[in-house]
Amino acid sequence: MSSGFSLETLTGAETVRAERARILSELLDDLNDLAEAAVTTMRAEIPAYAAMDDAFHADVRDQVARHYRSKLAVLLEDRTVTLDDIAYTRRAAMRRARAGVALADYINAFRVGQQVFWESVIERAGPSFAGHEAALSLAAPLMRYCDFASTHAANAYMEFQQYAAAEAVRESRDLLETLLAGGVPTRGRQLAAAQSHGLGPETRTPLLVVIAVLVGSRSDVRRGPDQGADARHAACAAIARTGGNGTRTLSVVRQSEIVAIPALGPGGDPEELCDRLQAVRESLLSEGITLAMGISTVVTGTAGIPQAYQEARAVLEFLPEDGGVAALPRITPFQYLALRADDTARHLVDPRITALLAEDRARGGVLTATIRAFAAADLNLRASAEHLQIHPNTAQYRLRRIQERTGRSLRRINDLVELLVAIALQDSLPPNAGRERLATATNEDRGSASVRSFP
């Protein structure tokens, strides 16, 4: 099939045709050097290519040479390029995608290859008018070849990338189900996937389980099922990026929930990970994605994953309808028990204590803060006053007032514990006095007896 090549020249069609054949023949003779020059230019202009190893560069060199050979054959035979001419590009595109080359860099490599080829055409055209006209006659068919080949290569790249992504999702989902069932991957692709996430069977690395679900108003009809699925996948990808210790977090959309198993690694800080997950939730809020997120306690090794999963699901109950982050690593057993308490536990609190705390809460919580500070200072009045930035006499006055109103002395351990329990029970309720469970509360004095609640 002809490419439609015709010549209207100043020096004569036959002369230009002969010059054109000469240029193409010279390029064919120097094809290997030309391919080497193209690869050298790619390494200079494309950082992703420069960072690759010698085997990668050898593969690129081979593909460039094959492209140049196909291009020259099409031009010498004066015909239109076909898929058969460039069938080899599909596997090359797959190898580039597998090597982690971005699509933009891959297409940029096509541009560089075309640039080097065109500059060689100009160089071999020489100073004659016939040579210049022959070079110009090659411009349009060269552009058509490059457009056709690069489009085909890009499509092949995207097809493989989508296939690889689907395979990765399938492998991750199968791995997650194995781990949640208490199994241990021992070989094959599932074992490789586990090791890539820091969850190999031999490891005793600390890890957590995170469960996230979408929340929002039922009247928000704009989202619909498709938008909800898109939001879950976007949130899943964001959570996957929170991994530490050089690994990517295993994160999978599992029906209506997202399940992630971040490995902390040696010396990993669970509270730091909770902070990163909190930041992920806040960033997703700006995209209109609202999550309720439950985070388990730290377990060692994959054997603890099933129990950690149940913990993460259970702790979601502590969150209100508008979501939040319920993180067990951020609370003490004492605080957890308060959060799990029922109405009977609240009825056991002396009504005088309940009345004082409710009144104090409405007035800004000054007396409650004093109780917490006094406990955190190991019953040292001066230290608690310094923490509250008040005079010791003021602190002493507040202690007397608390004792007068409740009949409890903060210097007696049993009375102090009773007051702290009452405060924790109150903090497990929202400001409107009990319709919702606690989502967030005071986070002062970490490490003390004060309540560290879910952010």
Short mmCIF file of C-alpha atoms in Angstrom, two decimals:
data_model
loop_
_atom_site.label_atom_id
_atom_site.label_comp_id
_atom_site.label_asym_id
_atom_site.label_seq_id
_atom_site.Cartn_x
_atom_site.Cartn_y
_atom_site.Cartn_z
CA MET A 1 0.00 0.00 0.00
CA SER A 2 1.50 3.34 -1.03
CA SER A 3 2.03 6.09 1.49
CA GLY A 4 0.95 8.66 -1.13
CA PHE A 5 4.47 9.98 -1.65
CA SER A 6 4.76 12.41 -4.60
CA LEU A 7 7.40 14.90 -5.55
CA GLU A 8 7.10 18.38 -7.00
CA THR A 9 10.66 19.58 -6.81
CA LEU A 10 13.00 22.23 -8.13
CA THR A 11 15.74 19.72 -8.88
CA GLY A 12 13.62 16.96 -10.43
CA ALA A 13 11.66 14.08 -8.96
CA GLU A 14 14.14 11.41 -9.94
CA THR A 15 17.05 13.30 -8.43
CA VAL A 16 15.20 13.81 -5.15
CA ARG A 17 14.03 10.19 -5.15
CA ALA A 18 17.64 9.07 -5.56
CA GLU A 19 18.77 11.36 -2.71
CA ARG A 20 16.00 10.02 -0.52
CA ALA A 21 17.08 6.43 -1.20
CA ARG A 22 20.68 7.37 -0.46
CA ILE A 23 19.82 8.95 2.88
CA LEU A 24 17.74 5.98 3.98
CA SER A 25 20.39 3.49 2.87
CA GLU A 26 23.09 5.31 4.83
CA LEU A 27 20.87 5.32 7.90
CA LEU A 28 20.31 1.58 7.48
CA ASP A 29 24.06 0.98 7.27
CA ASP A 30 24.65 2.99 10.46
CA LEU A 31 21.58 1.64 12.28
CA ASN A 32 23.42 0.24 15.33
CA ASP A 33 25.38 3.46 15.91
CA LEU A 34 22.18 5.42 15.47
CA ALA A 35 20.41 3.30 18.10
CA GLU A 36 23.34 3.76 20.49
CA ALA A 37 23.14 7.53 20.02
CA ALA A 38 19.41 7.46 20.77
CA VAL A 39 19.89 5.51 24.01
CA THR A 40 22.69 7.86 25.10
CA THR A 41 20.37 10.84 24.51
CA MET A 42 17.52 9.17 26.42
CA ARG A 43 19.79 8.62 29.42
CA ALA A 44 20.86 12.27 29.28
CA GLU A 45 17.34 13.70 28.96
CA ILE A 46 15.16 11.25 30.93
CA PRO A 47 16.24 10.75 34.59
CA ALA A 48 14.14 7.59 34.94
CA TYR A 49 16.07 5.97 32.11
CA ALA A 50 19.42 7.16 33.46
CA ALA A 51 18.68 5.44 36.78
CA MET A 52 18.19 2.02 35.17
CA ASP A 53 20.80 -0.74 34.93
CA ASP A 54 22.79 -2.00 31.93
CA ALA A 55 20.32 -4.78 31.14
CA PHE A 56 17.52 -2.23 30.83
CA HIS A 57 19.61 -0.03 28.54
CA ALA A 58 20.52 -3.02 26.37
CA ASP A 59 16.83 -3.86 25.99
CA VAL A 60 16.02 -0.25 25.05
CA ARG A 61 18.87 -0.24 22.53
CA ASP A 62 17.48 -3.38 20.92
CA GLN A 63 13.98 -1.90 20.72
CA VAL A 64 15.26 1.38 19.23
CA ALA A 65 17.17 -0.56 16.59
CA ARG A 66 14.06 -2.58 15.72
CA HIS A 67 11.99 0.59 15.46
CA TYR A 68 14.58 2.23 13.21
CA ARG A 69 14.72 -0.88 11.04
CA SER A 70 10.92 -0.98 10.71
CA LYS A 71 10.80 2.74 10.03
CA LEU A 72 13.42 2.51 7.30
CA ALA A 73 11.65 -0.47 5.71
CA VAL A 74 8.38 1.46 5.55
CA LEU A 75 10.13 4.50 4.04
CA LEU A 76 12.21 2.53 1.54
CA GLU A 77 9.16 0.59 0.38
CA ASP A 78 7.07 3.77 0.27
CA ARG A 79 4.11 2.33 2.19
CA THR A 80 2.03 2.93 5.30
CA VAL A 81 3.09 1.39 8.61
CA THR A 82 0.90 -1.45 9.92
CA LEU A 83 0.49 -3.23 13.25
CA ASP A 84 2.44 -6.17 11.88
CA ASP A 85 5.43 -3.87 11.40
CA ILE A 86 5.55 -2.96 15.09
CA ALA A 87 4.01 -6.02 16.78
CA TYR A 88 7.11 -6.33 18.98
CA THR A 89 6.26 -3.07 20.78
CA ARG A 90 3.60 -4.75 22.94
CA ARG A 91 6.09 -6.86 24.89
CA ALA A 92 8.50 -3.95 25.13
CA ALA A 93 5.71 -1.78 26.58
CA MET A 94 4.96 -4.50 29.15
CA ARG A 95 8.61 -4.64 30.17
CA ARG A 96 8.75 -0.85 30.63
CA ALA A 97 5.60 -0.89 32.76
CA ARG A 98 6.94 -3.80 34.82
CA ALA A 99 10.22 -1.93 35.32
CA GLY A 100 8.30 1.00 36.82
CA VAL A 101 8.86 3.45 33.96
CA ALA A 102 6.13 6.10 33.99
CA LEU A 103 4.02 6.39 30.85
CA ALA A 104 5.15 9.99 30.36
CA ASP A 105 8.81 8.88 30.40
CA TYR A 106 8.05 6.00 28.04
CA ILE A 107 6.42 8.30 25.48
CA ASN A 108 9.21 10.83 25.98
CA ALA A 109 11.65 8.11 24.93
CA PHE A 110 9.73 7.83 21.64
CA ARG A 111 10.13 11.57 21.16
CA VAL A 112 13.88 11.35 21.79
CA GLY A 113 14.22 8.44 19.36
CA GLN A 114 12.36 10.39 16.67
CA GLN A 115 14.48 13.48 17.32
CA VAL A 116 17.75 11.57 16.96
CA PHE A 117 16.52 9.91 13.76
CA TRP A 118 15.41 13.21 12.22
CA GLU A 119 18.69 14.94 13.08
CA SER A 120 20.51 12.09 11.33
CA VAL A 121 18.32 12.56 8.26
CA ILE A 122 19.23 16.27 8.15
CA GLU A 123 22.92 15.50 8.65
CA ARG A 124 22.97 13.02 5.75
CA ALA A 125 20.97 15.28 3.47
CA GLY A 126 24.10 17.38 2.97
CA PRO A 127 24.24 20.88 1.49
CA SER A 128 22.57 20.19 -1.88
CA PHE A 129 19.06 21.38 -2.79
CA ALA A 130 18.16 17.82 -3.80
CA GLY A 131 19.28 16.53 -0.41
CA HIS A 132 17.23 19.19 1.40
CA GLU A 133 14.13 18.38 -0.66
CA ALA A 134 14.61 14.67 -0.02
CA ALA A 135 14.80 15.30 3.73
CA LEU A 136 11.65 17.42 3.64
CA SER A 137 9.83 14.67 1.76
CA LEU A 138 10.57 12.34 4.67
CA ALA A 139 9.11 14.64 7.36
CA ALA A 140 5.43 13.76 6.93
CA PRO A 141 5.84 9.94 6.72
CA LEU A 142 8.20 10.04 9.71
CA MET A 143 5.61 11.91 11.78
CA ARG A 144 2.91 9.42 10.74
CA TYR A 145 5.11 6.50 11.75
CA CYS A 146 5.96 8.04 15.12
CA ASP A 147 2.32 8.89 15.88
CA PHE A 148 1.16 5.39 14.95
CA ALA A 149 3.91 3.57 16.83
CA SER A 150 3.75 5.71 19.99
CA THR A 151 -0.05 5.45 20.18
CA HIS A 152 0.11 1.66 19.82
CA ALA A 153 2.88 1.44 22.43
CA ALA A 154 0.98 3.67 24.88
CA ASN A 155 -2.16 1.55 24.52
CA ALA A 156 -0.16 -1.62 25.13
CA TYR A 157 1.47 -0.01 28.19
CA MET A 158 -1.91 0.99 29.66
CA GLU A 159 -3.42 -2.45 29.00
CA PHE A 160 -0.60 -4.15 30.83
CA GLN A 161 -0.68 -1.63 33.67
CA GLN A 162 -4.41 -2.22 34.15
CA TYR A 163 -3.87 -5.98 34.04
CA ALA A 164 -1.00 -5.75 36.52
CA ALA A 165 -3.07 -3.55 38.83
CA ALA A 166 -5.96 -6.04 38.71
CA GLU A 167 -3.57 -8.90 39.44
CA ALA A 168 -2.04 -6.97 42.34
CA VAL A 169 -5.50 -6.27 43.79
CA ARG A 170 -6.42 -9.94 43.45
CA GLU A 171 -3.19 -11.06 45.11
CA SER A 172 -3.63 -8.54 47.92
CA ARG A 173 -7.22 -9.61 48.50
CA ASP A 174 -6.28 -13.30 48.59
CA LEU A 175 -3.41 -12.54 50.97
CA LEU A 176 -5.68 -10.56 53.28
CA GLU A 177 -8.26 -13.36 53.44
CA THR A 178 -5.51 -15.85 54.25
CA LEU A 179 -4.19 -13.66 57.08
CA LEU A 180 -7.66 -12.91 58.51
CA ALA A 181 -8.38 -16.64 58.57
CA GLY A 182 -5.25 -17.19 60.66
CA GLY A 183 -3.32 -18.75 57.78
CA VAL A 184 0.29 -18.14 56.84
CA PRO A 185 1.44 -17.85 53.19
CA THR A 186 4.36 -20.19 52.66
CA ARG A 187 5.17 -20.11 48.95
CA GLY A 188 4.43 -18.67 45.55
CA ARG A 189 3.11 -15.26 44.66
CA GLN A 190 1.13 -14.91 47.90
CA LEU A 191 4.31 -15.33 49.94
CA ALA A 192 6.09 -12.76 47.76
CA ALA A 193 3.19 -10.35 48.26
CA ALA A 194 3.30 -10.88 52.04
CA GLN A 195 7.03 -10.21 52.18
CA SER A 196 6.68 -7.06 50.09
CA HIS A 197 4.30 -5.73 52.77
CA GLY A 198 6.57 -6.77 55.66
CA LEU A 199 4.23 -9.63 56.62
CA GLY A 200 6.38 -12.68 55.91
CA PRO A 201 5.69 -15.85 57.94
CA GLU A 202 9.05 -15.76 59.72
CA THR A 203 8.82 -12.14 60.80
CA ARG A 204 7.90 -11.09 64.33
CA THR A 205 7.38 -7.50 63.34
CA PRO A 206 4.86 -5.38 65.27
CA LEU A 207 1.76 -4.57 63.24
CA LEU A 208 -1.78 -3.25 63.54
CA VAL A 209 -5.06 -3.78 61.75
CA VAL A 210 -6.99 -0.76 60.48
CA ILE A 211 -10.63 -0.82 59.37
CA ALA A 212 -12.13 2.18 57.59
CA VAL A 213 -15.71 2.64 56.38
CA LEU A 214 -17.37 5.46 54.51
CA VAL A 215 -19.81 7.57 56.50
CA GLY A 216 -22.10 10.38 55.49
CA SER A 217 -25.67 11.56 55.36
CA ARG A 218 -28.18 9.16 53.84
CA SER A 219 -29.64 12.16 52.01
CA ASP A 220 -26.41 12.68 50.09
CA VAL A 221 -27.75 11.07 46.93
CA ARG A 222 -25.01 12.50 44.75
CA ARG A 223 -22.59 9.80 45.78
CA GLY A 224 -24.53 6.73 44.69
CA PRO A 225 -23.00 3.25 44.50
CA ASP A 226 -20.39 4.09 41.87
CA GLN A 227 -19.19 7.20 43.68
CA GLY A 228 -19.03 5.20 46.92
CA ALA A 229 -16.90 2.54 45.26
CA ASP A 230 -14.60 5.20 43.83
CA ALA A 231 -14.30 6.82 47.25
CA ARG A 232 -13.40 3.50 48.88
CA HIS A 233 -10.71 2.80 46.31
CA ALA A 234 -9.30 6.32 46.67
CA ALA A 235 -9.21 5.96 50.46
CA CYS A 236 -7.68 2.48 50.16
CA ALA A 237 -4.86 3.83 47.99
CA ALA A 238 -4.25 6.71 50.43
CA ILE A 239 -4.05 4.34 53.41
CA ALA A 240 -1.65 2.08 51.50
CA ARG A 241 0.81 4.97 51.31
CA THR A 242 1.05 5.27 55.13
CA GLY A 243 3.48 2.35 55.43
CA GLY A 244 6.82 2.73 57.16
CA ASN A 245 10.01 0.72 57.41
CA GLY A 246 10.41 0.84 53.62
CA THR A 247 7.26 -1.22 52.93
CA ARG A 248 3.89 -0.40 51.44
CA THR A 249 0.91 -1.10 53.67
CA LEU A 250 -1.34 -3.99 52.65
CA SER A 251 -4.66 -2.21 52.06
CA VAL A 252 -7.69 -3.87 50.46
CA VAL A 253 -11.29 -2.90 49.72
CA ARG A 254 -13.29 -5.72 51.28
CA GLN A 255 -16.97 -5.29 50.43
CA SER A 256 -18.10 -2.14 52.27
CA GLU A 257 -14.96 -1.74 54.36
CA ILE A 258 -11.28 -1.06 53.83
CA VAL A 259 -8.91 -3.34 55.73
CA ALA A 260 -5.24 -2.42 56.08
CA ILE A 261 -2.39 -4.13 57.94
CA PRO A 262 0.48 -1.67 58.41
CA ALA A 263 3.73 -3.23 59.64
CA LEU A 264 5.54 -1.00 62.13
CA GLY A 265 8.93 -2.63 61.81
CA PRO A 266 11.61 -2.63 64.53
CA GLY A 267 11.31 0.42 66.74
CA GLY A 268 8.17 1.61 64.97
CA ASP A 269 5.98 4.06 66.89
CA PRO A 270 2.27 3.08 66.82
CA GLU A 271 1.17 6.57 67.87
CA GLU A 272 3.14 8.08 64.98
CA LEU A 273 1.34 5.72 62.62
CA CYS A 274 -1.98 6.75 64.16
CA ASP A 275 -1.02 10.38 63.47
CA ARG A 276 -0.32 9.53 59.82
CA LEU A 277 -3.67 7.77 59.51
CA GLN A 278 -5.37 10.76 61.13
CA ALA A 279 -3.70 13.00 58.54
CA VAL A 280 -4.93 10.71 55.75
CA ARG A 281 -8.49 11.02 57.00
CA GLU A 282 -8.24 14.80 57.18
CA SER A 283 -6.81 15.05 53.66
CA LEU A 284 -9.62 12.86 52.32
CA LEU A 285 -12.17 15.16 53.93
CA SER A 286 -11.05 17.90 51.53
CA GLU A 287 -12.00 15.53 48.69
CA GLY A 288 -15.45 14.93 50.10
CA ILE A 289 -14.56 11.48 51.50
CA THR A 290 -15.49 10.96 55.17
CA LEU A 291 -14.19 7.91 57.01
CA ALA A 292 -14.75 6.21 60.32
CA MET A 293 -11.48 4.47 61.14
CA GLY A 294 -10.80 1.86 63.82
CA ILE A 295 -7.22 0.94 64.77
CA SER A 296 -6.34 -2.18 66.77
CA THR A 297 -3.72 -2.66 69.44
CA VAL A 298 -0.21 -3.64 68.37
CA VAL A 299 0.29 -7.37 67.78
CA THR A 300 3.51 -9.24 67.04
CA GLY A 301 3.56 -11.35 63.91
CA THR A 302 0.77 -12.42 61.59
CA ALA A 303 -0.76 -14.87 64.08
CA GLY A 304 -2.35 -11.95 65.94
CA ILE A 305 -4.08 -10.49 62.88
CA PRO A 306 -7.51 -12.19 63.35
CA GLN A 307 -7.81 -10.86 66.92
CA ALA A 308 -6.55 -7.41 65.88
CA TYR A 309 -9.19 -7.33 63.14
CA GLN A 310 -11.94 -7.94 65.70
CA GLU A 311 -10.51 -5.18 67.91
CA ALA A 312 -10.51 -2.69 65.03
CA ARG A 313 -14.12 -3.54 64.18
CA ALA A 314 -15.24 -3.28 67.80
CA VAL A 315 -13.61 0.08 68.40
CA LEU A 316 -15.57 1.62 65.51
CA GLU A 317 -18.56 1.57 67.89
CA PHE A 318 -16.93 4.42 69.83
CA LEU A 319 -17.28 6.82 66.88
CA PRO A 320 -20.22 9.11 66.12
CA GLU A 321 -22.16 9.16 62.86
CA ASP A 322 -19.82 11.69 61.28
CA GLY A 323 -16.80 9.40 61.68
CA GLY A 324 -13.38 9.98 63.18
CA VAL A 325 -10.42 7.85 64.24
CA ALA A 326 -10.72 5.42 67.14
CA ALA A 327 -7.15 4.37 67.92
CA LEU A 328 -6.57 1.80 70.66
CA PRO A 329 -2.79 2.53 70.85
CA ARG A 330 -3.70 6.01 72.08
CA ILE A 331 -5.69 4.97 75.14
CA THR A 332 -5.03 3.08 78.38
CA PRO A 333 -6.96 0.03 79.64
CA PHE A 334 -8.65 2.33 82.15
CA GLN A 335 -9.92 4.61 79.40
CA TYR A 336 -11.03 1.65 77.30
CA LEU A 337 -13.09 0.25 80.14
CA ALA A 338 -14.74 3.64 80.61
CA LEU A 339 -15.61 3.80 76.93
CA ARG A 340 -17.16 0.32 77.10
CA ALA A 341 -19.15 1.11 80.23
CA ASP A 342 -22.95 0.86 80.17
CA ASP A 343 -25.61 2.89 81.94
CA THR A 344 -25.26 0.75 85.06
CA ALA A 345 -21.68 1.95 85.54
CA ARG A 346 -22.86 5.55 85.30
CA HIS A 347 -25.67 4.92 87.78
CA LEU A 348 -23.07 3.67 90.27
CA VAL A 349 -21.44 7.10 90.36
CA ASP A 350 -22.44 9.19 93.37
CA PRO A 351 -25.02 11.76 92.20
CA ARG A 352 -23.03 14.50 93.95
CA ILE A 353 -20.02 13.72 91.75
CA THR A 354 -22.17 13.59 88.61
CA ALA A 355 -23.75 16.95 89.46
CA LEU A 356 -20.39 18.63 90.12
CA LEU A 357 -18.83 17.34 86.91
CA ALA A 358 -21.85 18.32 84.81
CA GLU A 359 -21.87 21.82 86.29
CA ASP A 360 -18.10 22.14 85.89
CA ARG A 361 -18.28 20.98 82.30
CA ALA A 362 -20.79 23.70 81.50
CA ARG A 363 -18.46 26.28 83.07
CA GLY A 364 -15.32 25.23 81.18
CA GLY A 365 -14.03 22.25 83.17
CA VAL A 366 -11.75 24.04 85.65
CA LEU A 367 -12.33 21.61 88.52
CA THR A 368 -12.06 18.57 86.25
CA ALA A 369 -8.72 19.85 84.93
CA THR A 370 -7.54 20.29 88.52
CA ILE A 371 -8.39 16.68 89.41
CA ARG A 372 -6.49 15.43 86.39
CA ALA A 373 -3.48 17.64 87.04
CA PHE A 374 -3.35 16.61 90.72
CA ALA A 375 -3.41 12.91 89.75
CA ALA A 376 -0.79 13.42 87.03
CA ALA A 377 1.48 15.20 89.54
CA ASP A 378 1.32 12.22 91.94
CA LEU A 379 -0.73 14.25 94.47
CA ASN A 380 1.86 17.06 94.53
CA LEU A 381 -0.10 20.28 94.97
CA ARG A 382 2.69 22.65 93.89
CA ALA A 383 3.51 20.64 90.77
CA SER A 384 -0.14 20.48 89.74
CA ALA A 385 -0.49 24.25 90.31
CA GLU A 386 2.55 24.89 88.10
CA HIS A 387 1.06 22.71 85.39
CA LEU A 388 -2.24 24.62 85.58
CA GLN A 389 -0.35 27.93 85.79
CA ILE A 390 -2.20 28.98 88.92
CA HIS A 391 -1.13 29.86 92.49
CA PRO A 392 -0.91 26.89 94.92
CA ASN A 393 -3.49 28.61 97.12
CA THR A 394 -5.92 28.61 94.18
CA ALA A 395 -5.28 24.92 93.62
CA GLN A 396 -5.83 24.26 97.34
CA TYR A 397 -9.14 26.18 97.21
CA ARG A 398 -10.32 24.06 94.27
CA LEU A 399 -9.49 20.82 96.12
CA ARG A 400 -11.51 21.98 99.14
CA ARG A 401 -14.44 22.90 96.92
CA ILE A 402 -14.38 19.48 95.23
CA GLN A 403 -14.34 17.77 98.64
CA GLU A 404 -17.21 19.93 99.94
CA ARG A 405 -19.37 19.18 96.88
CA THR A 406 -18.62 15.46 96.52
CA GLY A 407 -17.51 14.26 99.93
CA ARG A 408 -14.30 12.91 98.32
CA SER A 409 -10.79 13.89 99.27
CA LEU A 410 -8.28 13.90 96.41
CA ARG A 411 -5.57 12.85 98.86
CA ARG A 412 -7.22 9.47 99.42
CA ILE A 413 -6.45 7.01 96.63
CA ASN A 414 -9.86 5.36 96.58
CA ASP A 415 -11.64 8.72 96.40
CA LEU A 416 -9.30 9.96 93.67
CA VAL A 417 -9.84 6.81 91.61
CA GLU A 418 -13.60 7.18 91.98
CA LEU A 419 -13.42 10.77 90.72
CA LEU A 420 -11.20 9.78 87.78
CA VAL A 421 -13.61 6.98 86.85
CA ALA A 422 -16.51 9.42 86.94
CA ILE A 423 -14.58 11.84 84.72
CA ALA A 424 -13.74 9.05 82.27
CA LEU A 425 -17.39 7.99 82.13
CA GLN A 426 -18.45 11.57 81.51
CA ASP A 427 -15.82 11.95 78.79
CA SER A 428 -17.23 8.87 77.06
CA LEU A 429 -20.32 10.93 76.28
CA PRO A 430 -20.58 13.88 73.86
CA PRO A 431 -21.33 17.41 75.09
CA ASN A 432 -25.07 16.91 74.63
CA ALA A 433 -25.04 14.45 77.53
CA GLY A 434 -25.34 11.03 76.13
CA ARG A 435 -26.88 10.46 72.72
CA GLU A 436 -23.57 9.51 71.10
CA ARG A 437 -20.46 7.69 72.25
CA LEU A 438 -17.16 9.51 72.57
CA ALA A 439 -15.26 10.30 69.37
CA THR A 440 -12.88 12.92 70.61
CA ALA A 441 -11.95 14.19 74.06
CA THR A 442 -9.22 15.93 75.92
CA ASN A 443 -5.74 14.77 74.88
CA GLU A 444 -3.71 16.50 77.56
CA ASP A 445 -1.04 14.96 79.73
CA ARG A 446 -0.27 11.88 77.64
CA GLY A 447 1.10 9.11 79.76
CA SER A 448 -0.79 10.25 82.85
CA ALA A 449 -4.06 9.12 84.35
CA SER A 450 -5.91 11.72 82.31
CA VAL A 451 -8.08 10.56 79.45
CA ARG A 452 -6.36 10.30 76.05
CA SER A 453 -9.26 9.96 73.70
CA PHE A 454 -9.72 9.29 70.07
CA PRO A 455 -8.74 12.22 67.85
#
